[in-house]
CSV table of C-alpha atoms and ligand atoms in Angstrom, one decimal:
chain,number,residue,atom,x,y,z
A,1,UNK,CA,37.2,-25.2,55.0
A,2,UNK,CA,34.4,-24.2,57.5
A,3,UNK,CA,34.0,-24.0,61.2
A,4,UNK,CA,32.5,-26.8,63.3
A,5,UNK,CA,29.0,-27.1,64.6
A,6,UNK,CA,29.0,-28.4,68.1
A,7,UNK,CA,26.0,-29.4,70.2
A,8,UNK,CA,25.7,-30.0,73.9
A,9,UNK,CA,22.7,-31.9,75.0
A,10,UNK,CA,21.4,-33.2,78.4
A,11,UNK,CA,18.6,-33.1,80.8
A,12,UNK,CA,17.5,-29.9,82.6
A,13,UNK,CA,20.0,-28.7,85.2
A,14,UNK,CA,23.0,-30.8,84.0
A,15,UNK,CA,25.3,-27.8,83.5
A,16,UNK,CA,24.7,-27.2,79.7
A,17,UNK,CA,24.6,-23.4,80.1
A,18,UNK,CA,27.8,-23.3,82.0
A,19,UNK,CA,29.6,-25.7,79.7
A,20,UNK,CA,28.4,-24.2,76.4
A,21,UNK,CA,29.5,-20.7,77.7
A,22,UNK,CA,32.9,-22.0,78.7
A,23,UNK,CA,33.5,-23.9,75.5
A,24,UNK,CA,32.3,-21.0,73.4
A,25,UNK,CA,34.7,-18.6,75.1
A,26,UNK,CA,37.6,-21.0,74.6
A,27,UNK,CA,36.8,-21.5,70.9
A,28,UNK,CA,36.0,-17.8,70.3
A,29,UNK,CA,32.8,-19.1,68.9
A,30,UNK,CA,29.1,-18.1,68.7
A,31,UNK,CA,26.6,-19.5,71.3
A,32,UNK,CA,23.1,-20.4,70.2
A,33,UNK,CA,20.7,-21.6,72.9
A,34,UNK,CA,17.5,-23.5,72.0
A,35,UNK,CA,14.9,-22.5,72.6
A,36,UNK,CA,16.0,-19.0,71.7
A,37,UNK,CA,13.4,-17.1,73.7
A,38,UNK,CA,14.1,-13.8,72.1
A,39,UNK,CA,12.5,-14.5,68.6
A,40,UNK,CA,8.8,-14.1,68.0
A,41,UNK,CA,8.3,-17.9,68.2
A,42,UNK,CA,10.7,-18.0,71.2
A,43,UNK,CA,8.4,-15.6,73.1
A,44,UNK,CA,5.5,-18.0,72.6
A,45,UNK,CA,7.6,-20.9,73.8
A,46,UNK,CA,8.8,-19.0,76.9
A,47,UNK,CA,5.2,-18.3,77.8
A,48,UNK,CA,4.3,-22.0,77.3
A,49,UNK,CA,7.3,-23.2,79.4
A,50,UNK,CA,6.8,-20.8,82.3
A,51,UNK,CA,3.0,-21.0,82.6
A,52,UNK,CA,1.9,-24.6,83.3
A,53,UNK,CA,-1.7,-23.6,82.7
A,54,UNK,CA,-1.0,-22.7,79.1
A,55,UNK,CA,-3.2,-25.1,77.1
A,56,UNK,CA,-1.1,-25.4,73.9
A,57,UNK,CA,-1.4,-28.9,72.3
A,58,UNK,CA,1.8,-30.8,72.5
A,59,UNK,CA,2.0,-31.1,68.7
A,60,UNK,CA,1.8,-27.4,68.4
A,61,UNK,CA,4.6,-26.9,71.0
A,62,UNK,CA,6.7,-29.4,69.1
A,63,UNK,CA,6.3,-27.6,65.8
A,64,UNK,CA,7.1,-24.2,67.5
A,65,UNK,CA,10.4,-25.6,69.0
A,66,UNK,CA,11.3,-26.8,65.5
A,67,UNK,CA,10.3,-23.5,63.9
A,68,UNK,CA,12.5,-21.8,66.5
A,69,UNK,CA,15.5,-23.7,65.1
A,70,UNK,CA,14.6,-22.9,61.5
A,71,UNK,CA,14.5,-19.2,62.5
A,72,UNK,CA,18.2,-19.4,63.2
A,73,UNK,CA,19.5,-21.5,60.3
A,74,UNK,CA,20.6,-18.8,57.9
A,75,UNK,CA,22.5,-17.1,60.8
A,76,UNK,CA,24.2,-20.4,61.8
A,77,UNK,CA,25.2,-21.3,58.2
A,78,UNK,CA,26.7,-17.8,57.6
A,79,UNK,CA,28.8,-18.0,60.7
A,80,UNK,CA,30.1,-21.5,59.9
A,81,UNK,CA,31.1,-20.6,56.4
A,82,UNK,CA,32.9,-17.5,57.6
A,83,UNK,CA,35.0,-19.6,60.0
A,84,UNK,CA,33.2,-19.0,63.4
A,85,UNK,CA,32.5,-22.2,65.4
A,86,UNK,CA,28.9,-22.5,66.6
A,87,UNK,CA,28.1,-24.0,69.9
A,88,UNK,CA,24.6,-25.0,70.6
A,89,UNK,CA,22.9,-25.5,74.0
A,90,UNK,CA,20.3,-28.1,73.0
A,91,UNK,CA,19.1,-28.8,69.4
A,92,UNK,CA,17.0,-31.2,67.4
A,93,UNK,CA,17.7,-34.0,69.9
A,94,UNK,CA,16.0,-32.1,72.8
A,95,UNK,CA,13.1,-31.5,70.5
A,96,UNK,CA,12.6,-35.2,69.8
A,97,UNK,CA,13.5,-36.5,73.3
A,98,UNK,CA,11.1,-34.2,75.2
A,99,UNK,CA,8.2,-34.6,72.8
A,100,UNK,CA,8.6,-38.4,72.7
A,101,UNK,CA,8.4,-38.3,76.5
A,102,UNK,CA,5.0,-36.7,76.1
A,103,UNK,CA,3.9,-39.5,73.8
A,104,UNK,CA,4.7,-38.4,70.3
A,105,UNK,CA,6.1,-40.7,67.7
A,106,UNK,CA,9.9,-40.5,67.0
A,107,UNK,CA,9.5,-40.2,63.2
A,108,UNK,CA,6.7,-37.6,63.5
A,109,UNK,CA,9.0,-35.6,65.8
A,110,UNK,CA,12.0,-35.7,63.5
A,111,UNK,CA,10.0,-34.7,60.4
A,112,UNK,CA,9.8,-30.9,60.8
A,113,UNK,CA,13.6,-30.8,61.5
A,114,UNK,CA,14.5,-32.6,58.3
A,115,UNK,CA,17.0,-30.5,56.4
A,116,UNK,CA,18.5,-28.7,59.4
A,117,UNK,CA,22.3,-28.8,59.6
A,118,UNK,CA,23.7,-31.8,61.4
A,119,UNK,CA,26.3,-31.2,64.2
A,120,UNK,CA,29.9,-32.4,63.7
A,121,UNK,CA,29.8,-33.6,67.3
A,122,UNK,CA,27.0,-33.9,69.8
A,123,UNK,CA,28.1,-34.2,73.4
A,124,UNK,CA,25.6,-35.6,75.8
A,125,UNK,CA,26.1,-34.6,79.5
A,126,UNK,CA,24.7,-37.7,81.2
A,127,UNK,CA,23.7,-37.8,84.9
A,128,UNK,CA,23.4,-41.3,86.2
A,129,UNK,CA,22.0,-40.0,89.5
A,130,UNK,CA,18.8,-38.2,88.6
A,131,UNK,CA,18.0,-37.5,92.2
A,132,UNK,CA,20.9,-35.1,92.4
A,133,UNK,CA,19.6,-33.3,89.4
A,134,UNK,CA,16.2,-32.7,90.8
A,135,UNK,CA,17.9,-31.3,94.0
A,136,UNK,CA,19.8,-28.7,92.0
A,137,UNK,CA,18.8,-25.1,92.5
A,138,UNK,CA,15.8,-24.0,90.5
A,139,UNK,CA,14.6,-27.5,89.5
A,140,UNK,CA,10.8,-27.6,89.2
A,141,UNK,CA,10.5,-24.0,88.1
A,142,UNK,CA,9.6,-24.9,84.5
A,143,UNK,CA,7.0,-27.1,82.9
A,144,UNK,CA,9.2,-30.1,82.1
A,145,UNK,CA,11.2,-30.2,85.3
A,146,UNK,CA,9.3,-33.2,86.8
A,147,UNK,CA,11.4,-36.2,87.8
A,148,UNK,CA,9.2,-38.8,86.0
A,149,UNK,CA,9.4,-36.9,82.7
A,150,UNK,CA,13.2,-36.4,83.0
A,151,UNK,CA,13.6,-40.2,83.4
A,152,UNK,CA,11.7,-40.8,80.1
A,153,UNK,CA,13.7,-38.0,78.4
A,154,UNK,CA,16.9,-39.7,79.4
A,155,UNK,CA,15.8,-43.0,77.9
A,156,UNK,CA,14.9,-41.2,74.7
A,157,UNK,CA,18.3,-39.6,74.5
A,158,UNK,CA,19.7,-43.1,74.7
A,159,UNK,CA,17.6,-44.1,71.7
A,160,UNK,CA,18.9,-41.1,69.8
A,161,UNK,CA,22.5,-41.9,70.8
A,162,UNK,CA,22.2,-45.3,69.2
A,163,UNK,CA,20.9,-43.8,66.0
A,164,UNK,CA,23.4,-40.9,65.4
A,165,UNK,CA,27.1,-41.7,65.2
A,166,UNK,CA,28.4,-38.2,66.0
A,167,UNK,CA,27.2,-38.6,69.6
A,168,UNK,CA,29.7,-38.7,72.5
A,169,UNK,CA,28.7,-39.2,76.2
A,170,UNK,CA,30.3,-37.6,79.2
A,171,UNK,CA,29.2,-38.9,82.6
A,172,UNK,CA,28.9,-35.9,84.9
A,173,UNK,CA,28.4,-37.5,88.3
A,174,UNK,CA,31.2,-36.7,90.7
A,175,UNK,CA,32.9,-34.3,88.2
A,176,UNK,CA,33.3,-30.6,88.8
A,177,UNK,CA,32.8,-27.9,86.2
A,178,UNK,CA,36.5,-27.8,85.1
A,179,UNK,CA,36.7,-31.6,84.8
A,180,UNK,CA,33.7,-31.7,82.6
A,181,UNK,CA,35.0,-28.8,80.5
A,182,UNK,CA,38.4,-30.5,79.9
A,183,UNK,CA,36.6,-33.7,78.8
A,184,UNK,CA,34.5,-31.6,76.4
A,185,UNK,CA,37.6,-29.9,75.1
A,186,UNK,CA,39.3,-33.3,74.3
A,187,UNK,CA,36.3,-34.1,72.1
A,188,UNK,CA,36.1,-30.7,70.4
A,189,UNK,CA,39.9,-30.0,70.0
A,190,UNK,CA,40.3,-32.1,66.8
A,191,UNK,CA,37.6,-30.0,65.1
A,192,UNK,CA,39.3,-26.7,65.9
A,193,UNK,CA,41.5,-26.8,62.8
A,194,UNK,CA,38.4,-26.5,60.7
A,195,UNK,CA,36.2,-29.0,58.8
A,196,UNK,CA,36.8,-29.9,55.2
A,197,UNK,CA,33.5,-31.6,54.5
A,198,UNK,CA,30.3,-29.7,53.8
A,199,UNK,CA,27.5,-29.6,56.4
A,200,UNK,CA,25.4,-32.8,56.7
A,201,UNK,CA,21.6,-32.5,57.0
A,202,UNK,CA,19.0,-34.2,59.1
B,301,TMP,P1,16.1,-24.8,78.6
B,301,TMP,O1,15.8,-25.2,80.1
B,301,TMP,O2,17.3,-25.4,78.0
B,301,TMP,O3,15.9,-23.3,78.4
B,301,TMP,O4,14.9,-25.5,77.8
B,301,TMP,C1,13.6,-25.3,78.2
B,301,TMP,C2,12.8,-26.6,78.1
B,301,TMP,O5,12.4,-26.8,76.8
B,301,TMP,C3,13.5,-27.8,78.6
B,301,TMP,O6,12.7,-28.5,79.6
B,301,TMP,C4,13.7,-28.7,77.3
B,301,TMP,C5,12.5,-28.2,76.5
B,301,TMP,N1,12.7,-28.3,75.0
B,301,TMP,C6,11.8,-29.1,74.3
B,301,TMP,O7,10.9,-29.6,74.8
B,301,TMP,N2,11.9,-29.1,72.9
B,301,TMP,C7,13.0,-28.5,72.3
B,301,TMP,O8,13.1,-28.5,71.0
B,301,TMP,C8,13.9,-27.7,73.0
B,301,TMP,C9,15.1,-27.0,72.4
B,301,TMP,C10,13.8,-27.7,74.4
B,302,MG,MG1,15.7,-25.9,81.8
């Protein structure tokens, strides 16, 4: 028996941070946010994301986002095997969806993440109304918070959703924080008794 690995994905400003924190608290789990801006590689990524004049090639940025996940793998696997659920705020799918939106090929994008643990469930917080997202506080502060890019990222998430069967979608339009949380809980609850199968891999 091991604990579940749960991923919450979505565009910028869709409430992932709020929802992952709430879920983690209820599960008594461990929260992992990607990018993890505290690690050596995470610091480079933070610099890249907050300074639009940083000239890093997009392939390099992609590989750093992937390396940032590999930095955390040992930690995550140890927690799961000891029975602590892990909740992730973004993961492989953000890596692929954002880099594809900048023109990189899907298979190229997936390659460096090959071998990472696969989530038991991936919950996609989907906003049908993208205008309301771009009006949320803080939108536009970081490099990828541009409406046209977000539209493309959302389409790429749909491509990924059709490829991976652990995906579940929650439409967030018109729902408040607690309603979204309860919906997430319904999806996660069956996993709280523990998972009998080993971790799958990308
Ligand atoms: P954050 O807003 O969740 O902190 O993420 C920062 C930005 O990084 C966000 O616009 C999504 C983007 N991103 C990637 O481009 N590739 C990745 O692998 C990850 C995890 C995030
Ligand atoms: Mg963001």
